[in-house]
Short mmCIF file of N, CA and C in Angstrom, two decimals:
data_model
loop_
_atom_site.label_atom_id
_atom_site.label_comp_id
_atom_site.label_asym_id
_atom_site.label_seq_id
_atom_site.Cartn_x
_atom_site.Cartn_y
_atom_site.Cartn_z
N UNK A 1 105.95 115.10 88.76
CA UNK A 1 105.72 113.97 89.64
C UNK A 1 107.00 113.64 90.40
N UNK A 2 106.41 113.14 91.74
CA UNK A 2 107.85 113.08 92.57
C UNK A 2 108.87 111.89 92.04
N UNK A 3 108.23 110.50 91.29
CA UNK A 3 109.50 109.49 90.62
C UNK A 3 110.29 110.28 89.83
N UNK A 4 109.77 111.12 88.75
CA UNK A 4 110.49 111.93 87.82
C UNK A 4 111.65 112.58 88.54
N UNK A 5 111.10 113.66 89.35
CA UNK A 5 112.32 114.54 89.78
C UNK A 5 113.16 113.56 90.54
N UNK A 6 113.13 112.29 91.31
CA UNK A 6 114.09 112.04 91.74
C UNK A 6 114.89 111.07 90.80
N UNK A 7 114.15 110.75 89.50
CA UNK A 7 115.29 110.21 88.36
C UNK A 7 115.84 110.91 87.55
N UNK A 8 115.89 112.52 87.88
CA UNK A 8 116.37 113.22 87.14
C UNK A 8 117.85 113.30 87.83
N UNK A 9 117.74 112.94 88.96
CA UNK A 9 119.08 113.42 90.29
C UNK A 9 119.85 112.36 90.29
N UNK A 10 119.04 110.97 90.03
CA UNK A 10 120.07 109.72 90.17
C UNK A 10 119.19 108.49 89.70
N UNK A 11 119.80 108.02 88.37
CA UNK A 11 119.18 106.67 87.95
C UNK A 11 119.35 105.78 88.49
N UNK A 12 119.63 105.68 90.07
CA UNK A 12 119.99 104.72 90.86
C UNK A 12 118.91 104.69 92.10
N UNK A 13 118.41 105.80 91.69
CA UNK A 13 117.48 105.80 92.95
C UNK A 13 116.14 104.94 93.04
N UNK A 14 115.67 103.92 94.07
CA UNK A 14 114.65 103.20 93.86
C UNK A 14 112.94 104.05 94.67
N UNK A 15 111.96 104.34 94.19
CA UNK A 15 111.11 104.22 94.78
C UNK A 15 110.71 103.60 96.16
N UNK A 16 110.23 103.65 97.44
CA UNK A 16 110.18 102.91 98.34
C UNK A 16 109.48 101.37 97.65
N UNK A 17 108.93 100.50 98.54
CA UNK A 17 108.47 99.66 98.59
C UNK A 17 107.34 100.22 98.13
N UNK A 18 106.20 98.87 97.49
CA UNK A 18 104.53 99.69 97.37
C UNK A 18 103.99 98.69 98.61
N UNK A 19 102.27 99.31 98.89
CA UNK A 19 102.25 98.84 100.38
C UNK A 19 102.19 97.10 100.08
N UNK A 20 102.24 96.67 99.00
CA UNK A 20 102.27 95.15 98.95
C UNK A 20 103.76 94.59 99.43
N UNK A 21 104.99 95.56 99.83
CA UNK A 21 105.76 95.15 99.42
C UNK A 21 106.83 94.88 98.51
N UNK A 22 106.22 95.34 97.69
CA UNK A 22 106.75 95.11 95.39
C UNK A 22 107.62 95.66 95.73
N UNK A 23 108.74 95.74 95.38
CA UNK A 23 109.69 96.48 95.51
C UNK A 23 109.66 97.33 93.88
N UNK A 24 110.45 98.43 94.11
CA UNK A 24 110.26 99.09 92.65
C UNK A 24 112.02 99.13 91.48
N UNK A 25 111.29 99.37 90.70
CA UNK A 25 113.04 99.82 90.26
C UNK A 25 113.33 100.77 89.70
N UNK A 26 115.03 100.92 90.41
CA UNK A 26 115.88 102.39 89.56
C UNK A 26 115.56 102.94 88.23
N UNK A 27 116.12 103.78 87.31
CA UNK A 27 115.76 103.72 85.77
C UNK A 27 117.00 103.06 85.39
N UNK A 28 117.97 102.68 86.77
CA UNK A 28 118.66 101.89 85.79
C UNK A 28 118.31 100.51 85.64
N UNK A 29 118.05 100.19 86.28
CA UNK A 29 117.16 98.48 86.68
C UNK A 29 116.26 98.88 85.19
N UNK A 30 115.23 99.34 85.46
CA UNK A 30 114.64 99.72 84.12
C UNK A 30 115.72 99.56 82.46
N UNK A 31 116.39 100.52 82.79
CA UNK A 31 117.27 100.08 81.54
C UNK A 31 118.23 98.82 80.89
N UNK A 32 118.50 97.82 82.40
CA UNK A 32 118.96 96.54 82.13
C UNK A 32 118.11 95.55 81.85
N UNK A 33 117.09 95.55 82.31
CA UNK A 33 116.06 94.83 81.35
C UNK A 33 115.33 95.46 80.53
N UNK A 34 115.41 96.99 79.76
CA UNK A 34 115.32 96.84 78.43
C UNK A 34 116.19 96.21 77.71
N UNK A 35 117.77 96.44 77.96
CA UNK A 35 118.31 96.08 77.03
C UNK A 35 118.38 94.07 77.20
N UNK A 36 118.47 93.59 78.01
CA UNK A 36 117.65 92.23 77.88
C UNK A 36 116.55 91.89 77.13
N UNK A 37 115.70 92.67 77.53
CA UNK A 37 114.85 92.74 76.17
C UNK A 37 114.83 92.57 74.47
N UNK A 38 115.85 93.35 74.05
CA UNK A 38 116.12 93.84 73.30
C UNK A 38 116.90 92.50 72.81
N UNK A 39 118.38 92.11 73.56
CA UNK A 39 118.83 90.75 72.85
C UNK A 39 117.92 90.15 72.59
N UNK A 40 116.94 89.55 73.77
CA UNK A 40 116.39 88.63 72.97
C UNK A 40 115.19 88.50 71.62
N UNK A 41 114.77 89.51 71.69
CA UNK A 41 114.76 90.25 70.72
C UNK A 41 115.13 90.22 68.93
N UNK A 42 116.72 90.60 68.99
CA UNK A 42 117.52 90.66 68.31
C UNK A 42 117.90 88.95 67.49
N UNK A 43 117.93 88.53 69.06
CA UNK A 43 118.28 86.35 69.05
C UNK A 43 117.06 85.80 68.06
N UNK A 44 116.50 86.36 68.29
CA UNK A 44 114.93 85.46 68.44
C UNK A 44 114.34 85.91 66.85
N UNK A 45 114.22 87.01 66.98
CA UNK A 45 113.03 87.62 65.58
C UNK A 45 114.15 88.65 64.75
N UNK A 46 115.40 87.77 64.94
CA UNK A 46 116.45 88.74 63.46
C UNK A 46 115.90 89.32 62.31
N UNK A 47 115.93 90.37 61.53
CA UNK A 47 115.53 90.85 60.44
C UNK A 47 113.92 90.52 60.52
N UNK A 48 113.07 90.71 61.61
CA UNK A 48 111.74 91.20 61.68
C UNK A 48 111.34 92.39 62.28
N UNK A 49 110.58 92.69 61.87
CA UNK A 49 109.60 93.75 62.56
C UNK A 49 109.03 93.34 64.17
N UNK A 50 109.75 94.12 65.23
CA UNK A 50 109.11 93.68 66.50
C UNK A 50 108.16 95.03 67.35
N UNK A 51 107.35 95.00 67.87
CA UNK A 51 106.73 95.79 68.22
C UNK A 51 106.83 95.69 69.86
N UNK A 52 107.11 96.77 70.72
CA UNK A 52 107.59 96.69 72.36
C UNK A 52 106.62 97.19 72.92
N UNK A 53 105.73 96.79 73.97
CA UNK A 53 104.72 97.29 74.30
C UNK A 53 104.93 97.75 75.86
N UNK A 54 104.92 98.89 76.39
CA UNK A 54 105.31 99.04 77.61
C UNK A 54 104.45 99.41 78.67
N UNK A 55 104.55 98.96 80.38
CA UNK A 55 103.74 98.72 81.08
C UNK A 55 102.66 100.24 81.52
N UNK A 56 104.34 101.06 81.55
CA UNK A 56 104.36 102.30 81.37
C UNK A 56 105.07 103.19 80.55
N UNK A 57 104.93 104.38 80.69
CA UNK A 57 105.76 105.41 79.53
C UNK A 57 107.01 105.51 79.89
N UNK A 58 107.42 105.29 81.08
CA UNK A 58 108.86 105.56 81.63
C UNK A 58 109.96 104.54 81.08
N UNK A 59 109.11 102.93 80.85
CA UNK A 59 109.95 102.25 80.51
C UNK A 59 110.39 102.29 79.26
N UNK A 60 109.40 102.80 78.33
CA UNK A 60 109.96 102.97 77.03
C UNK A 60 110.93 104.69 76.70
N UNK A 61 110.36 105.79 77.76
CA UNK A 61 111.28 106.79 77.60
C UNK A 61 112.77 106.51 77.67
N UNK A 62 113.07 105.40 79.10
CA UNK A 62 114.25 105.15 79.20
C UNK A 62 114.83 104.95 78.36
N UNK A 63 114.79 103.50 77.64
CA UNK A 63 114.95 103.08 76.19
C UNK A 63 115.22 104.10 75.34
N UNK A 64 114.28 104.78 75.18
CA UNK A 64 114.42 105.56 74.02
C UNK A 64 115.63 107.04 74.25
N UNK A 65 115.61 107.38 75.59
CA UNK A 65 116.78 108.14 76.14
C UNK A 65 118.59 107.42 76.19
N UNK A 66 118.38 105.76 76.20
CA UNK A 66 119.28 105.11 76.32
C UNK A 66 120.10 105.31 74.41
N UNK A 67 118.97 104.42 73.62
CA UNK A 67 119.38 104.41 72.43
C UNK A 67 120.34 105.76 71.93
N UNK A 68 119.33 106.63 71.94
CA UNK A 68 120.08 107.73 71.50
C UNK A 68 121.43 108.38 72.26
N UNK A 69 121.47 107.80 73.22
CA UNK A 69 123.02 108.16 73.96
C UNK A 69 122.64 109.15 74.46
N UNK A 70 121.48 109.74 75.23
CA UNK A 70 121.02 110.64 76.19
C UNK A 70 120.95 110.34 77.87
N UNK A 71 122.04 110.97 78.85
CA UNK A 71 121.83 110.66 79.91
C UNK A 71 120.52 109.92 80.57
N UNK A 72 120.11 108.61 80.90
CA UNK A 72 118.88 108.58 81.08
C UNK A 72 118.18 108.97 82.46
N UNK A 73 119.03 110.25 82.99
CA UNK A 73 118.66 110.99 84.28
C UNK A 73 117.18 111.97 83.18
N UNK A 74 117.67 112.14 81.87
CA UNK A 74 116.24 113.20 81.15
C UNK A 74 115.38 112.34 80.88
N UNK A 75 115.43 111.11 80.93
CA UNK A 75 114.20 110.16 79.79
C UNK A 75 113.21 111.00 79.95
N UNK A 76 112.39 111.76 80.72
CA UNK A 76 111.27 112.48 80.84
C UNK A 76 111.08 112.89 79.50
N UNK A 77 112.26 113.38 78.52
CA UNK A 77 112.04 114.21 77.67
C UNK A 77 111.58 113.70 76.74
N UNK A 78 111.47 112.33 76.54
CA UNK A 78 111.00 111.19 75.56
C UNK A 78 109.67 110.56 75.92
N UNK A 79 109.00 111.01 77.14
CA UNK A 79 108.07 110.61 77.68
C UNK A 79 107.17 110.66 76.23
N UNK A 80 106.03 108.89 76.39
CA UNK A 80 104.71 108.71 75.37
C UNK A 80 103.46 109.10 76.08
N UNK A 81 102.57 109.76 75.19
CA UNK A 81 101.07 109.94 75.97
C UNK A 81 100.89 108.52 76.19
N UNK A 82 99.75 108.44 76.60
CA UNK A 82 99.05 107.09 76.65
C UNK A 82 98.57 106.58 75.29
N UNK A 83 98.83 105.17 74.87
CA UNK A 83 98.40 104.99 73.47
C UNK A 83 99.49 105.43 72.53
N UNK A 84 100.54 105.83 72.96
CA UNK A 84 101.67 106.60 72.30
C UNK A 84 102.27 105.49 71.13
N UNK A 85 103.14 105.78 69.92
CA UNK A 85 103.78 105.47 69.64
C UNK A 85 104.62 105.98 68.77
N UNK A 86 106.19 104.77 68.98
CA UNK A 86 107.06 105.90 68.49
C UNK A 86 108.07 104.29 67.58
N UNK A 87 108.41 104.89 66.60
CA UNK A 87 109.44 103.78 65.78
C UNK A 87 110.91 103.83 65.95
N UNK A 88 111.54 102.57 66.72
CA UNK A 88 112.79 102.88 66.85
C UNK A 88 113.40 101.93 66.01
N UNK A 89 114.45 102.64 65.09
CA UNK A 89 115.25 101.95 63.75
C UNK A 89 117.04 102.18 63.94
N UNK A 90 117.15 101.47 63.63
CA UNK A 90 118.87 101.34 63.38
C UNK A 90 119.08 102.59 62.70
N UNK A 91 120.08 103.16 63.23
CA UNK A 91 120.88 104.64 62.28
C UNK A 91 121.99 104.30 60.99
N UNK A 92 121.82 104.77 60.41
CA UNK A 92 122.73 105.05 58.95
C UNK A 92 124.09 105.13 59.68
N UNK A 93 124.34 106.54 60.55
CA UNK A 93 124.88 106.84 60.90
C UNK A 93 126.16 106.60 62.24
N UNK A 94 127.05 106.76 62.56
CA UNK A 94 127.44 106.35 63.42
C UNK A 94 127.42 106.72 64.80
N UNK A 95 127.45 105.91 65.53
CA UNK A 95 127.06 105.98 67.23
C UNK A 95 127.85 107.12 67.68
N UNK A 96 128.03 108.31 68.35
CA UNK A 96 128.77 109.18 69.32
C UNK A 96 128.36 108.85 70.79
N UNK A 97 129.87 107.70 71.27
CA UNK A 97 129.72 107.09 72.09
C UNK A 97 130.22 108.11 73.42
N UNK A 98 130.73 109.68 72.90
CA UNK A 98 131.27 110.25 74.11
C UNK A 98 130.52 110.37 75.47
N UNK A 99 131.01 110.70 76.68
CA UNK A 99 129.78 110.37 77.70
C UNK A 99 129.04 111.53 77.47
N UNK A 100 127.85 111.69 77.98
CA UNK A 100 126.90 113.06 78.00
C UNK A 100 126.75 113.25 79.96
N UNK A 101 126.35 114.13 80.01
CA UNK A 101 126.34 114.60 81.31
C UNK A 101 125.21 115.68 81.63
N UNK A 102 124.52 115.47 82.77
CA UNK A 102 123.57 116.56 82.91
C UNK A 102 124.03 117.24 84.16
N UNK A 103 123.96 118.52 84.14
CA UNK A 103 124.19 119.17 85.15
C UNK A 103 123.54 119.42 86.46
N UNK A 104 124.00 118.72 87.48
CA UNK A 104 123.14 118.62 88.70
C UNK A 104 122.10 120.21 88.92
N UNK A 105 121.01 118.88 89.29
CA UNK A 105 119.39 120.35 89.30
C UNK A 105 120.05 120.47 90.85
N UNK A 106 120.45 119.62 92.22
CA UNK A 106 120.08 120.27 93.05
C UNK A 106 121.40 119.91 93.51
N UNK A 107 122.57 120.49 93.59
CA UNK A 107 124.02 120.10 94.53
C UNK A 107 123.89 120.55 95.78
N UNK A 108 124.09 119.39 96.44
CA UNK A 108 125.24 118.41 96.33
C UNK A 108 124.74 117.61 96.93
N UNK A 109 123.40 116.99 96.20
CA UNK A 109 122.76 116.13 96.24
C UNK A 109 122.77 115.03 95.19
N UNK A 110 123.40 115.28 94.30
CA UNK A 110 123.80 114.71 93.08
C UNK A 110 124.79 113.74 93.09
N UNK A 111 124.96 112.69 92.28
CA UNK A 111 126.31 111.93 92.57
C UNK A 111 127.06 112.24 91.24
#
């Protein structure tokens, strides 16, 4: 799909307008209000069980490409069917905060 390939090139890139107008958003826009999400979240329902329900699959791939410290130019790769679900838990383990990097699909079109 054409949103995909062009969030594979740049999580900055927005969709045009839809014909209403709507404006759309980047996957990074996407990813700042997951993680808004998420505080409040965190604020709100401490030490509960919360369940995230998303509008679409992209918004939760992001997320789920973000958490794990995966460029979120791939979220594709985390993509949910429809009806999907997936459990995201705190790690034992510790974060590897080094940057990750994907190698431009089409130069020097890439930033």
């Amino acid at each position: 799909d054409k949103v995909a390939a062009f969030d594979a090139q740049d999580p900055l890139w927005r969709p045009p307008k839809g014909q209403d107008g709507t404006p759309n958003e980047s996957a990074e826009d996407v990813l700042v209000r997951m993680r808004q999400a998420l505080s409040i979240c965190e604020t709100q329902y401490y030490g509960e069980d919360v369940l995230l329900i998303g509008a679409d699959a992209d918004t939760l791939s992001i997320l789920q490409a973000a958490v794990l410290g995966v460029d979120i130019r791939a979220h594709t790769r985390f993509a949910l069917p429809p009806g999907g679900v997936r459990e995201l838990a705190l790690s034992t383990r510790s974060f590897d905060d080094r940057p990750r990097q994907l190698a431009c699909p089409n130069p020097p079109s890439c930033r």
